[in-house]
Every structure is written in C-alpha cells, then in structure tokens.
Coordinates of C-alpha atoms and ligand atoms in Angstrom, one line a residue:
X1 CA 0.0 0.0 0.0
X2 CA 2.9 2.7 0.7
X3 CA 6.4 3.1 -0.9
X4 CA 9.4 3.3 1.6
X5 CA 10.8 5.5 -0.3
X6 CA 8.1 7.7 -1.6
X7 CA 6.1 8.2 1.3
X8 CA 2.3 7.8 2.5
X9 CA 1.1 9.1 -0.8
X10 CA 3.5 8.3 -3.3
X11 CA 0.6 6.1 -5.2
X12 CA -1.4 8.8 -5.5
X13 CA -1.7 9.4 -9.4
X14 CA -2.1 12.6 -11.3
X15 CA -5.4 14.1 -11.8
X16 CA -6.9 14.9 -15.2
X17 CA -7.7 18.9 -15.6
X18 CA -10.6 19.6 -15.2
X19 CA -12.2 20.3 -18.8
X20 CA -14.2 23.7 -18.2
X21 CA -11.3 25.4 -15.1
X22 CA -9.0 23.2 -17.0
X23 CA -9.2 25.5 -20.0
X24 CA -8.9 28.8 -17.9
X25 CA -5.5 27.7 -15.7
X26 CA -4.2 26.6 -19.4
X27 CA -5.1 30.3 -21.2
X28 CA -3.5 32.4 -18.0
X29 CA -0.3 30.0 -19.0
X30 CA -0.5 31.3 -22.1
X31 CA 2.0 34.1 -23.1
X32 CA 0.8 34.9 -26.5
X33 CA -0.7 38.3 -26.8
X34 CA -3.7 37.6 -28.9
X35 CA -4.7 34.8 -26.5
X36 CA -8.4 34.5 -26.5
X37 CA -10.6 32.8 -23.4
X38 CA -13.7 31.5 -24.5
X39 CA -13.5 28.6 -21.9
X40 CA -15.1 29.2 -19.0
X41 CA -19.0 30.9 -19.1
X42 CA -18.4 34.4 -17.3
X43 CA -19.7 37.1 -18.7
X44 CA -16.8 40.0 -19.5
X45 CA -17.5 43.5 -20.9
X46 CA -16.6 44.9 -24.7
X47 CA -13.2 45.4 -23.4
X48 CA -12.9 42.0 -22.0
X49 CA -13.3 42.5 -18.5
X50 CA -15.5 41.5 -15.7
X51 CA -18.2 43.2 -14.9
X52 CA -19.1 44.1 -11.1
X53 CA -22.6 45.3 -12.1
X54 CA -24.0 48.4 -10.2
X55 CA -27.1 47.2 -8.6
X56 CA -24.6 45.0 -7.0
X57 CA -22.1 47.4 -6.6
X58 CA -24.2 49.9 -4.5
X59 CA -25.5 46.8 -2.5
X60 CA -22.6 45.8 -1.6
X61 CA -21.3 49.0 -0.3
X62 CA -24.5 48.9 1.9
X63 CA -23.8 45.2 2.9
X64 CA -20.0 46.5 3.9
X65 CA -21.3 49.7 5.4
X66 CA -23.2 47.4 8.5
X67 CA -20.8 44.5 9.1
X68 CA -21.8 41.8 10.5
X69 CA -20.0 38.8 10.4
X70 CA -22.1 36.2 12.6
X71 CA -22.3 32.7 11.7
X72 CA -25.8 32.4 9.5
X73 CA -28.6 29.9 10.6
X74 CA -27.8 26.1 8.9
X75 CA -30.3 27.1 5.8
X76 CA -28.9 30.5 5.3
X77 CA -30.8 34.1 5.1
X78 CA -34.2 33.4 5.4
X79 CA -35.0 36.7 3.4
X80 CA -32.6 35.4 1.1
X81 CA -34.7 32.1 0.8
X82 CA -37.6 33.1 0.1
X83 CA -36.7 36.1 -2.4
X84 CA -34.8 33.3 -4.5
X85 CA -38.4 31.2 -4.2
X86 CA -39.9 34.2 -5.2
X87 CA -37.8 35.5 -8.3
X88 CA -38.1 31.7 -9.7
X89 CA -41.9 30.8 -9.0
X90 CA -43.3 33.5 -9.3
X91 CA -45.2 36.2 -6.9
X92 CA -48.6 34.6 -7.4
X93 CA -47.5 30.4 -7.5
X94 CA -49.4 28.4 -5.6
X95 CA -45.8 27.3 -4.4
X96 CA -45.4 30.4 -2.7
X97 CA -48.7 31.1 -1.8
X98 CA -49.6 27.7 -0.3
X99 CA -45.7 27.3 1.8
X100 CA -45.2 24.3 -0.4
X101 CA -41.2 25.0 -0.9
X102 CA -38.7 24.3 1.6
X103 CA -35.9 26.7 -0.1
X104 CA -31.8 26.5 1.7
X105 CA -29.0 28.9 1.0
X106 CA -25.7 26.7 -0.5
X107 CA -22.9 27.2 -2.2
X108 CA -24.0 28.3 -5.4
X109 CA -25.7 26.1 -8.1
X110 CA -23.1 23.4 -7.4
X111 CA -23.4 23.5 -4.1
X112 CA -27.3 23.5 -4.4
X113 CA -27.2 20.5 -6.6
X114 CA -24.9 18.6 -4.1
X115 CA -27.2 18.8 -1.4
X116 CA -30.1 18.6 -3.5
X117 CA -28.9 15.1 -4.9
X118 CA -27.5 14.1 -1.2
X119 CA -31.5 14.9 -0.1
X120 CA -32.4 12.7 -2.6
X121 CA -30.0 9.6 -2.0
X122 CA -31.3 9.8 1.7
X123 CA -34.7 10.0 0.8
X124 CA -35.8 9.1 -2.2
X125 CA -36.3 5.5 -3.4
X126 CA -35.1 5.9 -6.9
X127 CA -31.3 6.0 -7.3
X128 CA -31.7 7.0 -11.3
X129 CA -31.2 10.5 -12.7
X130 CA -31.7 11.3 -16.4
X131 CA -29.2 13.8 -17.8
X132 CA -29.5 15.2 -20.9
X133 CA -26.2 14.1 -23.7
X134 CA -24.5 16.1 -23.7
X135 CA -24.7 18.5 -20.3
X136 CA -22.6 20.4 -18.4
X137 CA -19.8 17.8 -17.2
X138 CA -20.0 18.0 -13.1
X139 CA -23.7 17.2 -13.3
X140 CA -21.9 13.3 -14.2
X141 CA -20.0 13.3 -11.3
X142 CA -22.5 15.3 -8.2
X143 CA -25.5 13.0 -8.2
X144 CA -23.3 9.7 -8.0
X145 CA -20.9 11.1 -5.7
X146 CA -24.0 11.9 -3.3
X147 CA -25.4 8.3 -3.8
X148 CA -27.7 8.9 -6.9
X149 CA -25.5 5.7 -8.3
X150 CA -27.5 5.6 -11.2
X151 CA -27.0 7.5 -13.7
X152 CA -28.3 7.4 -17.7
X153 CA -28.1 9.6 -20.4
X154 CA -31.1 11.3 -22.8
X155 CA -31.0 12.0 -26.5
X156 CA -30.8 16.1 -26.4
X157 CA -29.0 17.4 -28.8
X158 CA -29.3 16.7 -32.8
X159 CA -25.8 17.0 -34.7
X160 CA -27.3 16.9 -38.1
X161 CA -29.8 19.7 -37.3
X162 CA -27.9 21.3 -34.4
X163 CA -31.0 21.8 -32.2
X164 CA -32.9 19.9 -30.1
X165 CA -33.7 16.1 -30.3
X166 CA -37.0 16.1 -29.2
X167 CA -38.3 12.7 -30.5
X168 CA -35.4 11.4 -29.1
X169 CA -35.5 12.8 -25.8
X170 CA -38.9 11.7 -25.7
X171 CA -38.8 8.1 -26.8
X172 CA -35.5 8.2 -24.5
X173 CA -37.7 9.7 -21.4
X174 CA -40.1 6.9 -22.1
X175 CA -37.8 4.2 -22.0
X176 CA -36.6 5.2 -18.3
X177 CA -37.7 4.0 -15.2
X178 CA -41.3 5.3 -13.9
X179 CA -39.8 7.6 -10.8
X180 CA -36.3 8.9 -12.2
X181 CA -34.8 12.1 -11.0
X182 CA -35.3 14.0 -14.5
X183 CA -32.5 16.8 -14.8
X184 CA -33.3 19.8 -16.8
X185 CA -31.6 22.9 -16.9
X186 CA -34.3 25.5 -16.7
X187 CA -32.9 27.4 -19.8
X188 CA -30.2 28.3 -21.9
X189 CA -28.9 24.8 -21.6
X190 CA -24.9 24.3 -21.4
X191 CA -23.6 23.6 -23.6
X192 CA -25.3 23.2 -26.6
X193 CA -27.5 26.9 -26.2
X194 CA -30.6 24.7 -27.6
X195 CA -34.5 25.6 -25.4
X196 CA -37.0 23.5 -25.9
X197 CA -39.9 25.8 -27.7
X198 CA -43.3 26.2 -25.3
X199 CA -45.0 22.9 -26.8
X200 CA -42.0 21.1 -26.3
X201 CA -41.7 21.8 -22.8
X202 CA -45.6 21.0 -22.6
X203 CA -44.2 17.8 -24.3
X204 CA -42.1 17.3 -21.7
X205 CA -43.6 17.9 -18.7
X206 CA -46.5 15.1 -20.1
X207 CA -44.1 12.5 -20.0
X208 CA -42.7 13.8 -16.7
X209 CA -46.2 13.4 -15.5
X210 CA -46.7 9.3 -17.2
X211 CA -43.7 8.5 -15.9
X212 CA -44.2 10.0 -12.5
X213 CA -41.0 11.2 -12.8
X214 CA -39.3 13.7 -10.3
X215 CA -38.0 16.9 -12.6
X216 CA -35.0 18.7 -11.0
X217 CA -34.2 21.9 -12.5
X218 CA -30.8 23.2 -12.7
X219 CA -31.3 27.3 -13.1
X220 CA -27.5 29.1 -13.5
X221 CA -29.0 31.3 -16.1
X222 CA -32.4 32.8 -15.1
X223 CA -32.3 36.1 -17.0
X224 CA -29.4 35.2 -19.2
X225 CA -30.9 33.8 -21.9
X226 CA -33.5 36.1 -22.9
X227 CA -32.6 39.0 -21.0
X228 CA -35.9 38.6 -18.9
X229 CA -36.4 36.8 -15.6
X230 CA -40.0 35.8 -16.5
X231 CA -39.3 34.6 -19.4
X232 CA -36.4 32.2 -18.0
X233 CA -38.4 31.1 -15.7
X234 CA -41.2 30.0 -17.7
X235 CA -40.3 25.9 -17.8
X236 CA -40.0 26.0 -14.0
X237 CA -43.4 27.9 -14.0
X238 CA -45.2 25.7 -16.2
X239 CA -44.3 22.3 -13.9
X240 CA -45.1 24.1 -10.8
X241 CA -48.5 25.2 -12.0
X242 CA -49.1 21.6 -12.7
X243 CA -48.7 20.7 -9.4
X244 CA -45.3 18.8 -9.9
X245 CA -43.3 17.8 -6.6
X246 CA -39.8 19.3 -7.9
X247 CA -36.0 20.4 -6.8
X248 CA -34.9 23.3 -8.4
X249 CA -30.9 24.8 -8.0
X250 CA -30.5 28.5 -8.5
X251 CA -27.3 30.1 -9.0
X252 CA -26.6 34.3 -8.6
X253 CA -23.2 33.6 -10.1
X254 CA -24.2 34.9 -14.1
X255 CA -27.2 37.1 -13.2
X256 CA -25.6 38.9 -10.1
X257 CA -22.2 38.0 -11.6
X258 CA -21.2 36.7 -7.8
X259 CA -19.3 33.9 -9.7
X260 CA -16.3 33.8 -6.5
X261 CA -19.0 34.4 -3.5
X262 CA -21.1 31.3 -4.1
X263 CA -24.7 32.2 -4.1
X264 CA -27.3 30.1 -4.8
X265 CA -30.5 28.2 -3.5
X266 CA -31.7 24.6 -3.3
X267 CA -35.6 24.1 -3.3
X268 CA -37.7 21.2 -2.7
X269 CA -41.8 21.9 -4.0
X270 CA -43.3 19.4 -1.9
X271 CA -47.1 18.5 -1.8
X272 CA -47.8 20.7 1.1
X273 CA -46.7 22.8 3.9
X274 CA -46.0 20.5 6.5
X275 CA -44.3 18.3 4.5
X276 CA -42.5 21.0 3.0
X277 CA -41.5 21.6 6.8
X278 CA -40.1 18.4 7.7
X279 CA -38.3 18.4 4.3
X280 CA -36.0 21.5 5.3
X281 CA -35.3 19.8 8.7
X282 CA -33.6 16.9 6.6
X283 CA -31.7 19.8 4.5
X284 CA -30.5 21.0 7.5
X285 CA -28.9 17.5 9.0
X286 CA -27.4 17.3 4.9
X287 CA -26.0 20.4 5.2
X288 CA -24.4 20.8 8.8
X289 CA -22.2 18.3 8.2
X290 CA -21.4 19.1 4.7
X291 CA -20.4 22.9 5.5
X292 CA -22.5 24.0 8.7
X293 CA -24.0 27.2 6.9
X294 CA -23.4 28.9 4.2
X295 CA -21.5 32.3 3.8
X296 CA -23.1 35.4 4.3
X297 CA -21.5 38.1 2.0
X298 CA -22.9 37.6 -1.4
X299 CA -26.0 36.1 -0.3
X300 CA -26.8 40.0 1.8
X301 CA -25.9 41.6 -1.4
X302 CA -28.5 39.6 -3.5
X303 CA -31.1 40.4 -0.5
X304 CA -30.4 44.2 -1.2
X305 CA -30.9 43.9 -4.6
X306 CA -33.9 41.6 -4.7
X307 CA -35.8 44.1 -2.1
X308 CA -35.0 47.5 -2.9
X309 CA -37.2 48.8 -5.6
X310 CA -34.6 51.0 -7.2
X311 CA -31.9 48.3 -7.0
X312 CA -34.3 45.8 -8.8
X313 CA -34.9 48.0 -11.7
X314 CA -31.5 49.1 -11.9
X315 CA -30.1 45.2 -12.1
X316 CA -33.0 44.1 -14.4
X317 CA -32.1 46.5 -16.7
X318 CA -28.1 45.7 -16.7
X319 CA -29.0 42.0 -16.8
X320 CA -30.8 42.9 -20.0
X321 CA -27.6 44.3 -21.1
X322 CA -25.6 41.7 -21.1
X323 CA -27.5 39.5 -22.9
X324 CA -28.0 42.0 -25.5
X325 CA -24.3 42.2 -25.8
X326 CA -24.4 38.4 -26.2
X327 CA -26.8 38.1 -28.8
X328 CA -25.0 41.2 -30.6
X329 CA -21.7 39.0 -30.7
X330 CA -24.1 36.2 -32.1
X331 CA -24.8 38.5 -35.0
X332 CA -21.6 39.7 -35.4
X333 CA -19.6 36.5 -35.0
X334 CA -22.2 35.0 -37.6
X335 CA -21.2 37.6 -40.0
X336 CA -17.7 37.0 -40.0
X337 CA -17.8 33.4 -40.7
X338 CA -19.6 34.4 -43.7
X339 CA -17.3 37.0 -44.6
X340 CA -14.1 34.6 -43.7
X341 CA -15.4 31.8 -45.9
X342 CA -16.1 29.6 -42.9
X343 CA -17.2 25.9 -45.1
X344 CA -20.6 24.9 -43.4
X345 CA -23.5 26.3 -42.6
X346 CA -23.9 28.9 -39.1
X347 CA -26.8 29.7 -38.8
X348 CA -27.1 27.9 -34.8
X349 CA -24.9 30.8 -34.1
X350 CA -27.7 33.3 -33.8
X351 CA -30.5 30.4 -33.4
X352 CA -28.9 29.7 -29.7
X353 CA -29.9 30.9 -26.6
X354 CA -27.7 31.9 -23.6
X355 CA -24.1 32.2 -22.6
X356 CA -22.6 29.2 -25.3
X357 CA -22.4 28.4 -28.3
X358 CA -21.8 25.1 -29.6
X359 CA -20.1 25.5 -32.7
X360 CA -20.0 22.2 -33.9
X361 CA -16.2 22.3 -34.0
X362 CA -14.3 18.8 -33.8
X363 CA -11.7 17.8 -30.9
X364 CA -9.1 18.2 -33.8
X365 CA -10.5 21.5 -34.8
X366 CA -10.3 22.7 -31.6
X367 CA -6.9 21.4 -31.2
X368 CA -5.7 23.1 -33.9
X369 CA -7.8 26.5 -33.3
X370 CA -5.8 26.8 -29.6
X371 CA -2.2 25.9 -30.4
X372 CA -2.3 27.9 -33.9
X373 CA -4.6 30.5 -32.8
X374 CA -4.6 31.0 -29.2
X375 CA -8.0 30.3 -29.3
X376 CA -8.7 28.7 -25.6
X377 CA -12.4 26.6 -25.4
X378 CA -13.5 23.3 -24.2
X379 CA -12.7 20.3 -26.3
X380 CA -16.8 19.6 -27.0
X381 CA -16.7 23.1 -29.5
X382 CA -18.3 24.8 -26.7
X383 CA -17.4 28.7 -27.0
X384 CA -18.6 31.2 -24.0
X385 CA -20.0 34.2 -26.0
X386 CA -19.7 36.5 -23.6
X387 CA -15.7 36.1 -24.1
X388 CA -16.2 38.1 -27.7
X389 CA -16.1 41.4 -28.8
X390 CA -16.2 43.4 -31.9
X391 CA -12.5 42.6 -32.5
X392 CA -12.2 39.3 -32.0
X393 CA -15.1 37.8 -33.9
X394 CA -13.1 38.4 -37.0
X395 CA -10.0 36.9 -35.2
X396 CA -12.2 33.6 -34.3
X397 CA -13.6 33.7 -37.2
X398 CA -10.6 33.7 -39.3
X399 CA -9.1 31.1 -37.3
X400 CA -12.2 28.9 -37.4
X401 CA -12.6 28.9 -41.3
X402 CA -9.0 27.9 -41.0
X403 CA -9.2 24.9 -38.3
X404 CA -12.0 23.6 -40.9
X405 CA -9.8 23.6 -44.1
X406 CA -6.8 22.4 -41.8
X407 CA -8.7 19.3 -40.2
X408 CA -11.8 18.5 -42.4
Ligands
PGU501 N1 -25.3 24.5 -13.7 C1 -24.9 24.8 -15.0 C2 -25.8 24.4 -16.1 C3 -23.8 25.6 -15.2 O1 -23.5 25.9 -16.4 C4 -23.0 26.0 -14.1 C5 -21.7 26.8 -14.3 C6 -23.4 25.6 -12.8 C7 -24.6 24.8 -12.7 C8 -22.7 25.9 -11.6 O2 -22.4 27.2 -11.4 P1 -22.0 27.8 -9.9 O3 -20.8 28.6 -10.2 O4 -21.7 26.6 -9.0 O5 -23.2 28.5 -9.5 N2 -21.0 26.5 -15.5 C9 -20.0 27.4 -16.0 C10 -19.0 27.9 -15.0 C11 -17.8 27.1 -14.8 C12 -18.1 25.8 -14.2 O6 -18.0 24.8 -14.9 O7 -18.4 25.7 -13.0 C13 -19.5 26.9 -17.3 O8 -18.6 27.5 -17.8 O9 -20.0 25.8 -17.7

C-alpha cells in the first residue's frame, strides 16, 4: 500500500484537468498576446473584462457599510430564501402562496445541486437521474458522488440539425424508469445553447407526468438567456402550475455576476406545507455536516438587490444588457464566418440561446484552433459568447474557417 521510499502518498496518481477550469489555468499560462478565453462561461465587458454590475455594486457597499460577520442559521438568510423562491416561482404560484417550498441557501448552483442530490440519495427510493447528452460535465459526477449511483443519459442534442432532439429525448424519457430524478436545466442549456420551444416543454412535462418522474431543474441562467427573468423562468413555472413535486438549484453567479461568492439556493416543492416543513429539517442534517451554513456576504448583497425597488430596476435592466451584448456578438460572429469563408452552414450561431455556443467544431478543430490561434475553449466546440467582442469575432472567425480547411 505505501512506498518506503516515496512516502504515504507516493501512489497517488495525477489528476486529469478539469475540462471547463481546465481550459482557464491553461489560457492564463498562455504568453501569447492575442490569446483569446472563450473557456469558461463568465460574462466580460466589450473590453474583456469582468463586470461588477452596479445594482450590485451599491448593495454591496450597503452590505459593507453594516458589518456583520455572525455565523448564519444552517439554511442561510431566510430573506434570502424566500426572495430566490420568489424571483423563480413567481409572486402569485401556488408554491409560494400555499408554503409548499422548503428553499436552503448553498454554495452556489453546485453546491445547491450537491445537497439537493444528497437529499435525494437519503430519501428518495429511486437511485436513477436522467441527464440530458451532452450536459454540463459536473452534473456526471454530483449525483453519484452523493449516492444517486444511477446515472443514464437522454438523446438532447441533434448534430445533423444542431438543435434539439425532441423525439429522441422523448422516446429516451419513455424508456426510463417510472420515478427517475429527470435533470433539466431551466434554460439556456450548457452547452449546446438549444431551449425547448413552449409545446416542447408541454411535451415534456406530459411525459414527466406518465412516468411519475421527479423533474430537478438546474437554473445558472435565469435572465441570461433572454434577457428577462420571467421569461427564463417559464419551464419552472409551467411544472409548478401543474402541481409537480420538484428540486430546483439556483445560482446568482451569471445574473448577479457573484461567480467567487457562491450564491445560490436549493428548493424542494413538496405536496404541502408540513411536508415541505419536515423536508427542510432533513436539509438541515445534509448540510451541517457538509459545511454547517453557508456564507453570508454575497448572499446580503443579493437580498439588497432583490428588495430595494430601485436596485431591482436598476439590475434588471443591466441584466438585459448583457444579454443584449451576447446576442450582438451572435450576430456579429455569424457575420464574420460568412465573410471569412467559414465551409458549413452557421446559422445555430444566432439560433442559440444563452451564454454558449456550440459550434459544432471537432476535438481536432479545436486542437488546432488553440495551439495555432490561441484560441482557448473546451474540447466539445463549446465557445462562451460572452468572451467576444467586436475585434475578436473576426480573429475567431478567421481562425475557425482555418481549423476547418486544416482538419476536415
Ligand atoms: N449548472 C450549470 C448548467 C452551469 O453551467 C454551471 C456553471 C453551474 C450549474 C454551476 O455554477 P456555480 O458557479 O456553481 O453557480 N457553469 C459554468 C461555470 C464554470 C463551471 O463549470 O463551474 C461553465 O462554464 O460551464
């Protein structure tokens, strides 16, 4: 079991990096000066740099201006709970209205989805979560890792129309045991940037509902994708209207742009209040051990700006901006593979919705686009639009058109 020579942990083998913070610890290695990060998904400005947005800005000055830095309660700020409840379902949701969700600060969406699936493997009898193929990697490796052993994939994506696979999905969702944990990411799904349209989603949900399956929405993007919180929300809405028992994970880290303070919120929609009640005494005994309770910083800030009118217009309005500044580099990025010649056709460019686009680029292509053109993204084609601006879609589009001809 040990070496002599090496010591206690001399066996212990290298670890692969990881292939979305992977990419980023790779591009700041980079020296070249027309290096280009379009790895991970954080939104940066027109000069490519992050934005502290100012709703958040002049919250956090009030959160700093009245220190406090007392341990929270195990489930977080309650104000904080029930504003994330709130901005997902909806004023007037029966969820709300009724006391139906039992809603916990964590640790951002991953953190939210950790103890959300750790919930589950304690008390739910089905060990099977659906995931959609492809999906954002760690969503592989949190539900087993908290005891949801079994995991399966579902058709999603369609490479030969590059949008979504509904039949498949559906014939897929069929197949599965009655009772799986059904993950869908709420919208703006990562990576491929393909929504299912309203009827699809009503699709969806009637298959949910056959197969008495439990949905768990993953939401790191609410407002992102169309620039309108409602709007975002309107999958989640549409479930909890039917009168589906549901976990949803919500992340501040794109809208707020709190990537680094880990905001987020787990919820469990159970049939009624009581239960609802003894559900968030179970989060409680998930959580203490996991990390006691949560931190307090970024999760006052998003209080401020969910309850002060004036900060709420002021943040809706920015989140708008960005993703007008994303679809604008849709546009413009479409454009110049046009202009550069790119072979193919790109019109899932502008047809995608949220922070990625899934180019459709090969391992090789991508390969070839980072060591000849600096170009850093994940290996799956993915691209983070917010990483583009007016000069560098020609750039990445000039190298593009050349990693095709390169490596057909
Ligand atoms: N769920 C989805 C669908 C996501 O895309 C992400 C972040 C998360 C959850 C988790 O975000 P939190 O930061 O924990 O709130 N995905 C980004 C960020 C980098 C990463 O992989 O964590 C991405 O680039 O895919």
């Amino acid at each position: 079991m040990t070496s002599a020579a090496g010591g206690l942990f001399s066996h212990v083998e290298q670890g692969p990096p990881d292939p979305i913070l992977g990419i980023a610890e790779a591009y700041k290695k980079s020296t070249n000066p027309k290096k280009l990060n379009l790895g991970v998904g954080a939104y940066r400005t027109e000069e490519g740099k992050p934005l502290v947005l100012e709703a958040v800005r002049r919250a956090e000055q009030a959160v700093v201006s009245n220190p406090d830095h007392e341990y929270l309660p195990i489930t977080g700020i309650p104000e904080f709970n029930a504003l994330s409840a709130r901005l997902a379902f909806g004023e007037d949701s029966s969820v709300i209205r009724e006391n139906c969700n039992a809603t916990v600060q964590a640790l951002s969406g991953t953190g939210s989805l950790r103890v959300g699936a750790e919930f589950l493997a304690r008390h739910y009898p089905v060990r099977t979560v659906l995931l959609p193929s492809p999906t954002w990697p760690s969503h592989n490796k949190i539900f087993p890792l908290a005891g949801v052993a079994d995991v399966r994939a579902y058709r999603y994506f369609k490479p030969s129309s590059r949008g979504l696979d509904y039949e498949g999905m559906l014939e897929d969702l069929r197949k599965a045991p009655e009772g799986s944990i059904l993950l869908l990411h709420a919208c703006a799904h990562n990576p491929t940037g393909v929504d299912p349209s309203l009827d699809q989603w009503r699709g969806i949900l009637e298959v949910a509902k056959e197969k008495k399956f439990l949905p768990f929405f993953d939401s790191a993007y609410q407002g992102f994708a169309s620039g309108d919180l409602e709007r975002d929300a309107t999958a989640i809405r549409m479930f909890a209207d039917e009168g589906m028992e549901m976990l949803l994970a919500q992340s501040y880290a794109k809208n707020m742009g709190l990537y680094g303070e880990r905001v987020g919120a787990l919820t469990v929609v159970a049939r009624d209040a009581a239960i609802a009640e003894r559900v968030e005494s179970q989060l409680k005994l998930v959580i203490r051990p996991m990390f006691s309770n949560p931190p307090r910083f970024g999760a006052a800030i998003v209080v401020k700006v969910l309850q002060d009118p004036e900060l709420y217009a002021l943040w809706r309005k920015e989140l708008k901006g960005m993703a007008d500044r994303i679809n604008g580099m849709r546009t413009l990025l479409f454009q110049e593979l046009q202009r550069a010649g790119a072979p193919g056709k790109w019109s899932h460019i502008v047809e995608q919705i949220g922070m990625f686009s899934f180019t459709g680029l090969s391992k090789p292509q991508v390969e070839y686009l980072t060591a000849k053109w600096h170009v850093y993204m994940t290996l799956d084609g993915r691209i983070s639009m917010a990483g583009l601006n007016q000069a560098s879609c020609r750039y990445l589009a000039e190298g593009i058109a050349d990693a095709i001809r390169a490596c057909p």
